[in-house]
Coordinates of C-alpha atoms in Angstrom, one line a residue:
Chain F
M1 CA -76.5 -170.7 126.0
T2 CA -79.2 -171.4 123.5
H3 CA -79.4 -169.4 120.3
E4 CA -82.9 -168.2 121.4
H5 CA -81.6 -167.1 124.8
K6 CA -78.7 -165.1 123.3
E7 CA -81.1 -163.4 121.0
N8 CA -83.4 -162.2 123.8
T9 CA -81.0 -161.1 126.5
L10 CA -78.0 -158.9 126.8
T11 CA -75.1 -160.7 128.5
I12 CA -72.6 -158.7 130.6
Y13 CA -70.0 -161.1 132.1
G14 CA -72.6 -163.8 132.6
T15 CA -75.4 -161.5 133.9
Q16 CA -78.4 -161.8 131.6
L17 CA -80.4 -158.6 131.1
S18 CA -83.7 -158.2 129.2
S19 CA -83.1 -154.6 128.4
R20 CA -80.4 -153.6 125.8
L21 CA -80.4 -150.0 126.9
L22 CA -77.8 -148.9 129.5
I23 CA -78.6 -145.4 130.8
G24 CA -76.5 -142.6 132.3
S25 CA -77.5 -140.6 135.3
A26 CA -76.0 -137.3 134.4
L27 CA -77.3 -134.0 132.8
Y28 CA -81.0 -134.3 133.7
P29 CA -82.9 -131.1 134.6
S30 CA -83.7 -132.5 138.0
P31 CA -83.2 -135.6 140.2
K32 CA -86.9 -136.3 139.7
I33 CA -86.7 -136.2 135.9
M34 CA -83.6 -138.4 136.2
Q35 CA -85.5 -140.9 138.1
Q36 CA -88.5 -140.9 135.8
S37 CA -86.4 -141.1 132.7
I38 CA -84.4 -144.1 134.0
Q39 CA -87.6 -145.9 134.9
A40 CA -89.2 -145.0 131.6
S41 CA -86.3 -146.4 129.7
G42 CA -86.7 -149.8 131.2
A43 CA -82.8 -150.0 131.6
Q44 CA -81.5 -152.4 134.1
V45 CA -78.1 -150.8 134.2
V46 CA -77.3 -147.3 135.2
T47 CA -73.9 -145.5 135.0
L48 CA -72.6 -143.2 137.7
S49 CA -69.3 -141.8 138.7
L50 CA -67.1 -140.4 141.6
S51 CA -66.0 -137.0 142.6
R52 CA -64.6 -135.2 145.6
Q53 CA -67.2 -134.9 148.4
N54 CA -68.5 -131.5 149.3
P55 CA -69.9 -131.9 152.9
Q56 CA -71.7 -128.6 152.5
A57 CA -73.7 -130.2 149.6
N58 CA -74.9 -133.2 151.7
G59 CA -72.0 -135.2 150.4
G60 CA -73.9 -136.5 147.5
E61 CA -76.0 -138.5 149.7
T62 CA -79.3 -137.5 148.2
F63 CA -78.1 -138.7 144.7
W64 CA -76.8 -141.9 146.1
Q65 CA -80.0 -142.7 147.9
L66 CA -82.0 -142.0 144.7
I67 CA -79.8 -144.3 142.6
Q68 CA -80.0 -147.1 145.2
S69 CA -83.8 -146.8 145.3
L70 CA -84.0 -147.7 141.6
G71 CA -82.6 -151.2 142.4
L72 CA -80.6 -151.4 139.1
H73 CA -77.2 -152.8 138.3
L74 CA -74.6 -150.1 138.9
L75 CA -71.9 -149.4 136.3
P76 CA -69.4 -147.0 137.6
N77 CA -67.2 -145.1 135.2
T78 CA -63.7 -143.6 135.3
A79 CA -64.7 -140.5 133.5
G80 CA -62.1 -137.8 133.5
C81 CA -59.1 -140.0 134.1
H82 CA -56.1 -139.2 132.0
S83 CA -53.6 -141.9 133.1
V84 CA -53.5 -145.6 133.9
N85 CA -52.9 -144.9 137.6
E86 CA -55.9 -142.5 137.9
A87 CA -58.1 -145.0 136.2
V88 CA -57.0 -147.9 138.3
N89 CA -57.4 -146.0 141.5
M90 CA -60.8 -144.7 140.5
A91 CA -62.0 -148.2 139.6
K92 CA -60.8 -149.5 143.1
M93 CA -62.8 -146.8 144.8
S94 CA -65.8 -147.5 142.8
R95 CA -65.6 -151.3 143.6
E96 CA -65.4 -150.5 147.4
L97 CA -68.3 -147.8 147.2
F98 CA -70.6 -149.4 144.9
Q99 CA -69.9 -153.1 145.8
T100 CA -69.6 -154.1 142.1
D101 CA -66.6 -155.4 140.1
W102 CA -68.1 -153.9 136.9
I103 CA -66.2 -150.9 135.7
K104 CA -66.8 -148.8 132.6
L105 CA -63.2 -147.9 131.9
E106 CA -62.8 -144.5 130.4
L107 CA -59.3 -143.1 129.7
V108 CA -59.2 -139.7 128.0
G109 CA -56.5 -139.5 125.4
D110 CA -57.3 -136.0 124.1
D111 CA -59.4 -133.3 125.5
Y112 CA -60.5 -132.0 122.1
N113 CA -62.9 -134.8 121.5
L114 CA -62.4 -136.8 124.7
Q115 CA -61.1 -139.7 122.4
P116 CA -60.2 -142.7 124.4
D117 CA -56.4 -143.3 124.8
P118 CA -56.1 -146.7 123.1
I119 CA -52.6 -147.6 124.5
D120 CA -53.3 -146.7 128.2
L121 CA -56.8 -148.2 127.9
V122 CA -55.2 -151.6 127.0
K123 CA -52.7 -151.2 129.9
A124 CA -55.4 -150.3 132.5
T125 CA -57.7 -153.1 131.2
E126 CA -55.0 -155.7 131.8
I127 CA -54.3 -154.4 135.3
L128 CA -58.0 -154.4 136.3
L129 CA -58.8 -157.7 134.7
N130 CA -55.9 -159.3 136.7
D131 CA -57.3 -157.6 139.8
G132 CA -60.7 -159.4 139.3
F133 CA -62.6 -156.5 137.7
K134 CA -65.1 -157.1 134.9
V135 CA -64.0 -154.4 132.6
L136 CA -66.3 -152.7 130.1
P137 CA -63.8 -150.5 128.1
Y138 CA -64.8 -147.4 126.3
C139 CA -62.8 -147.5 123.1
T140 CA -62.7 -146.1 119.7
D141 CA -64.0 -148.1 116.7
D142 CA -60.5 -149.5 115.9
L143 CA -60.6 -153.2 115.1
V144 CA -57.1 -153.9 116.4
I145 CA -57.7 -152.1 119.8
A146 CA -60.8 -154.2 120.0
R147 CA -58.8 -157.3 119.3
H148 CA -56.3 -156.5 122.1
L149 CA -59.1 -155.9 124.5
V150 CA -60.8 -159.2 123.6
E151 CA -57.5 -161.1 123.8
L152 CA -56.9 -159.7 127.3
G153 CA -60.2 -161.2 128.3
C154 CA -62.9 -158.5 127.9
E155 CA -66.3 -160.1 127.3
V156 CA -67.7 -156.7 126.6
I157 CA -66.3 -153.9 124.5
M158 CA -67.9 -150.5 124.1
P159 CA -66.7 -148.6 121.0
W160 CA -67.9 -145.0 120.3
G161 CA -70.3 -144.3 117.5
S162 CA -68.9 -140.8 117.6
P163 CA -67.4 -138.6 120.4
I164 CA -69.2 -138.2 123.6
G165 CA -72.1 -135.8 123.6
T166 CA -71.9 -135.0 119.9
G167 CA -75.1 -136.9 118.9
K168 CA -73.6 -137.7 115.4
G169 CA -74.5 -141.3 115.5
I170 CA -72.3 -143.9 114.0
I171 CA -69.8 -142.0 112.0
N172 CA -68.0 -145.1 110.7
P173 CA -70.5 -147.9 110.2
Y174 CA -67.8 -149.9 108.4
A175 CA -65.5 -149.9 111.5
I176 CA -68.4 -151.0 113.8
Q177 CA -69.5 -153.7 111.4
A178 CA -66.0 -155.0 111.2
I179 CA -65.8 -155.3 115.0
R180 CA -69.2 -157.0 115.1
D181 CA -68.3 -159.5 112.4
R182 CA -64.9 -160.2 113.7
F183 CA -65.9 -160.8 117.3
P184 CA -69.4 -162.3 117.1
E185 CA -69.1 -163.8 120.6
V186 CA -68.3 -160.5 122.4
T187 CA -71.0 -158.3 123.8
L188 CA -70.7 -155.1 121.7
I189 CA -72.2 -151.9 123.1
I190 CA -72.2 -148.6 121.4
D191 CA -71.1 -146.2 124.2
S192 CA -71.2 -142.7 122.9
G193 CA -72.4 -140.4 120.1
I194 CA -76.0 -141.8 119.7
G195 CA -78.2 -138.7 119.2
K196 CA -81.5 -140.0 118.2
P197 CA -83.5 -143.2 118.2
S198 CA -82.8 -143.9 114.5
H199 CA -79.1 -144.0 115.3
A200 CA -79.8 -146.7 117.9
T201 CA -81.9 -148.6 115.5
Q202 CA -79.3 -148.5 112.9
A203 CA -76.7 -149.8 115.3
M204 CA -78.9 -152.6 116.4
E205 CA -79.7 -153.6 112.9
M206 CA -76.1 -154.1 112.4
G207 CA -75.9 -156.6 115.1
V208 CA -74.7 -154.5 118.0
D209 CA -75.9 -155.9 121.4
G210 CA -76.7 -152.8 123.3
I211 CA -76.7 -149.0 123.5
L212 CA -75.4 -146.9 126.3
L213 CA -77.1 -143.5 126.4
N214 CA -77.1 -140.4 128.4
T215 CA -77.1 -137.0 126.7
A216 CA -79.6 -137.8 124.0
I217 CA -82.2 -138.6 126.7
A218 CA -81.2 -136.1 129.3
H219 CA -81.1 -133.2 126.9
A220 CA -84.5 -133.9 125.3
N221 CA -87.3 -131.5 126.0
Q222 CA -89.1 -134.5 127.6
P223 CA -86.5 -136.8 128.7
A224 CA -88.8 -139.6 130.1
L225 CA -90.6 -139.6 126.7
M226 CA -87.3 -139.8 124.8
A227 CA -86.2 -142.7 127.0
Q228 CA -89.3 -144.6 125.9
A229 CA -88.6 -143.7 122.2
F230 CA -85.0 -145.1 122.6
A231 CA -86.2 -148.2 124.3
Q232 CA -88.5 -149.0 121.4
S233 CA -86.0 -148.0 118.7
I234 CA -83.5 -150.4 120.3
E235 CA -86.0 -153.2 120.5
A236 CA -87.0 -152.5 116.8
G237 CA -83.5 -152.7 115.7
R238 CA -82.8 -155.9 117.5
L239 CA -85.9 -157.6 116.1
A240 CA -84.8 -156.4 112.6
H241 CA -81.4 -157.8 113.1
I242 CA -82.8 -161.2 114.2
S243 CA -85.4 -161.2 111.4
G244 CA -82.8 -160.7 108.6
L245 CA -82.7 -157.5 106.5
M246 CA -83.5 -157.8 102.9
T247 CA -80.7 -157.4 100.4
Q248 CA -80.4 -154.0 98.8
R249 CA -80.9 -153.8 95.0
A250 CA -79.7 -151.3 92.6
T251 CA -82.9 -151.4 90.6
A252 CA -86.6 -151.4 91.3
S253 CA -88.4 -154.7 91.8
P254 CA -92.2 -154.7 92.0
S255 CA -93.9 -156.0 95.0
T256 CA -97.3 -156.5 93.4
P257 CA -97.4 -159.5 90.9
T258 CA -97.9 -157.9 87.5
L259 CA -98.5 -161.1 85.4
D260 CA -102.0 -161.3 83.9
Q261 CA -103.0 -157.8 85.2
P262 CA -105.6 -156.4 82.9
F263 CA -103.5 -153.5 82.0
W264 CA -100.3 -155.1 81.0
H265 CA -97.5 -152.6 80.2
Q266 CA -95.0 -154.1 77.9
V267 CA -91.5 -152.8 78.7
D268 CA -90.4 -150.8 75.7
Y269 CA -86.7 -150.3 75.4
G270 CA -87.1 -148.4 72.2
Y271 CA -86.5 -144.6 71.8
T272 CA -89.6 -142.4 71.7
A273 CA -89.2 -138.9 70.6
Chain R
M1 CA -46.6 -131.3 172.6
T2 CA -45.6 -131.7 169.0
D3 CA -46.5 -128.9 166.6
S4 CA -49.5 -129.3 164.4
F5 CA -48.9 -129.5 160.8
E6 CA -50.9 -128.9 157.6
I7 CA -52.4 -131.4 155.2
R8 CA -55.0 -130.8 152.3
I9 CA -58.3 -132.5 152.2
N10 CA -60.1 -132.2 148.9
N11 CA -57.6 -129.5 148.2
L12 CA -58.5 -127.5 151.2
P13 CA -55.8 -126.7 153.7
C14 CA -56.4 -128.3 157.1
K15 CA -54.2 -128.2 160.3
I16 CA -54.1 -131.4 162.3
Q17 CA -52.2 -132.7 165.4
P18 CA -49.6 -135.4 164.9
N19 CA -51.0 -139.0 165.3
M20 CA -54.5 -137.7 165.0
P21 CA -56.6 -140.6 163.9
L22 CA -57.9 -140.5 160.4
A23 CA -61.4 -140.9 161.4
K24 CA -61.2 -137.8 163.5
V25 CA -59.5 -135.8 160.7
L26 CA -62.4 -136.7 158.4
A27 CA -64.9 -135.8 161.0
L28 CA -63.4 -132.4 161.4
F29 CA -63.7 -132.0 157.5
G30 CA -67.3 -133.1 157.7
A31 CA -67.0 -136.3 155.5
Q32 CA -70.2 -138.2 155.3
Q33 CA -70.4 -142.0 154.7
P34 CA -70.3 -143.6 152.2
Y35 CA -66.9 -142.4 150.9
A36 CA -63.8 -143.8 149.5
L37 CA -60.3 -142.4 150.2
L38 CA -57.3 -141.4 148.2
I39 CA -54.1 -140.4 150.0
N40 CA -51.5 -138.8 147.8
Q41 CA -53.4 -140.0 144.7
Q42 CA -53.4 -143.7 145.9
F43 CA -56.6 -145.5 146.9
V44 CA -56.6 -146.6 150.5
P45 CA -59.1 -149.4 151.3
S46 CA -61.5 -148.9 154.2
S47 CA -59.9 -151.9 155.9
Q48 CA -56.7 -149.8 156.2
H49 CA -58.3 -146.5 157.4
D50 CA -57.6 -147.3 161.0
T51 CA -53.9 -147.8 160.5
V52 CA -53.3 -144.6 158.5
T53 CA -50.9 -142.1 159.9
L54 CA -50.9 -138.7 158.1
K55 CA -47.8 -136.8 157.5
P56 CA -47.2 -133.0 156.7
N57 CA -48.4 -132.1 153.2
D58 CA -50.4 -135.3 152.7
Q59 CA -53.3 -134.9 150.2
V60 CA -56.4 -136.6 151.3
D61 CA -59.3 -137.0 148.8
V62 CA -62.7 -137.9 150.1
I63 CA -64.6 -139.4 147.2
S64 CA -68.4 -140.2 146.8
A65 CA -70.9 -140.9 144.3
I66 CA -72.0 -138.4 141.7
Q67 CA -74.0 -138.5 138.4
G68 CA -72.2 -140.0 135.4
G69 CA -72.7 -141.0 131.9

């Protein structure tokens, strides 16, 4: 892969995507607004999930047809799973139903903040990778857990910025930056907690490769408009990262050349009463 | 004739006849394709559906797509 190519595309297990925004399909006010928002985002990957079928509610067929009509890459999740066995079984069902070996592996470790269980996550990741899945693990921002996932063979890791649905942004920039710097070859996607476009820009400026969003778009007053805002903020952050941010300084430095200006102000360090 | 027995489909009780084909059981429930199946919390691939024999108290889960983040 050329340097330029890597700069312009998001890579998910060899699949090149021009959009760096991955979008969820939940929480929208209506199916129509969901469709409009996903299209407005420019995302090429949409997440979805599984649940028990209710034949009286059309078996979810309407939603499934709507998602298929979008023609996007599908990224099924294992939301709500609390054990390795549950997650592995859900992944296998998703692969059969959605005809994809991509799986957004979620394993809840604590219901208080829906924090991923780092130990079972690693166990389930190993099982699924060995079974041919392309695992996109939702993890905390712990560098060592990230290392375990990468060493198992994950080409993508998806740490949280903050807990799901909180909208708090990246609560530990140091931790995210450490993962980025330690594993520059891995596709790094922030999977939860992004609440506003500036959060997404911040993450992208740090060198994160992509952002997965749902609540911040779906709960906006105008979700489709917010989807556009996020798409632009992610693009802005990416361009800024590639461009190279200036170094911060502790003191002011004039941008306008002051030498030979007609009104020259000599710096006076003396004390004036 | 052997007595019918009870299983649960999506956590709802359901009486079936012994050796009733799984496809017929699911049709009685009203399952709509596409779906995936769990039997007693374990995934059963569609390639094995024709060979499944349900037993009393089995738990069948019929799973389909929903919205997700």
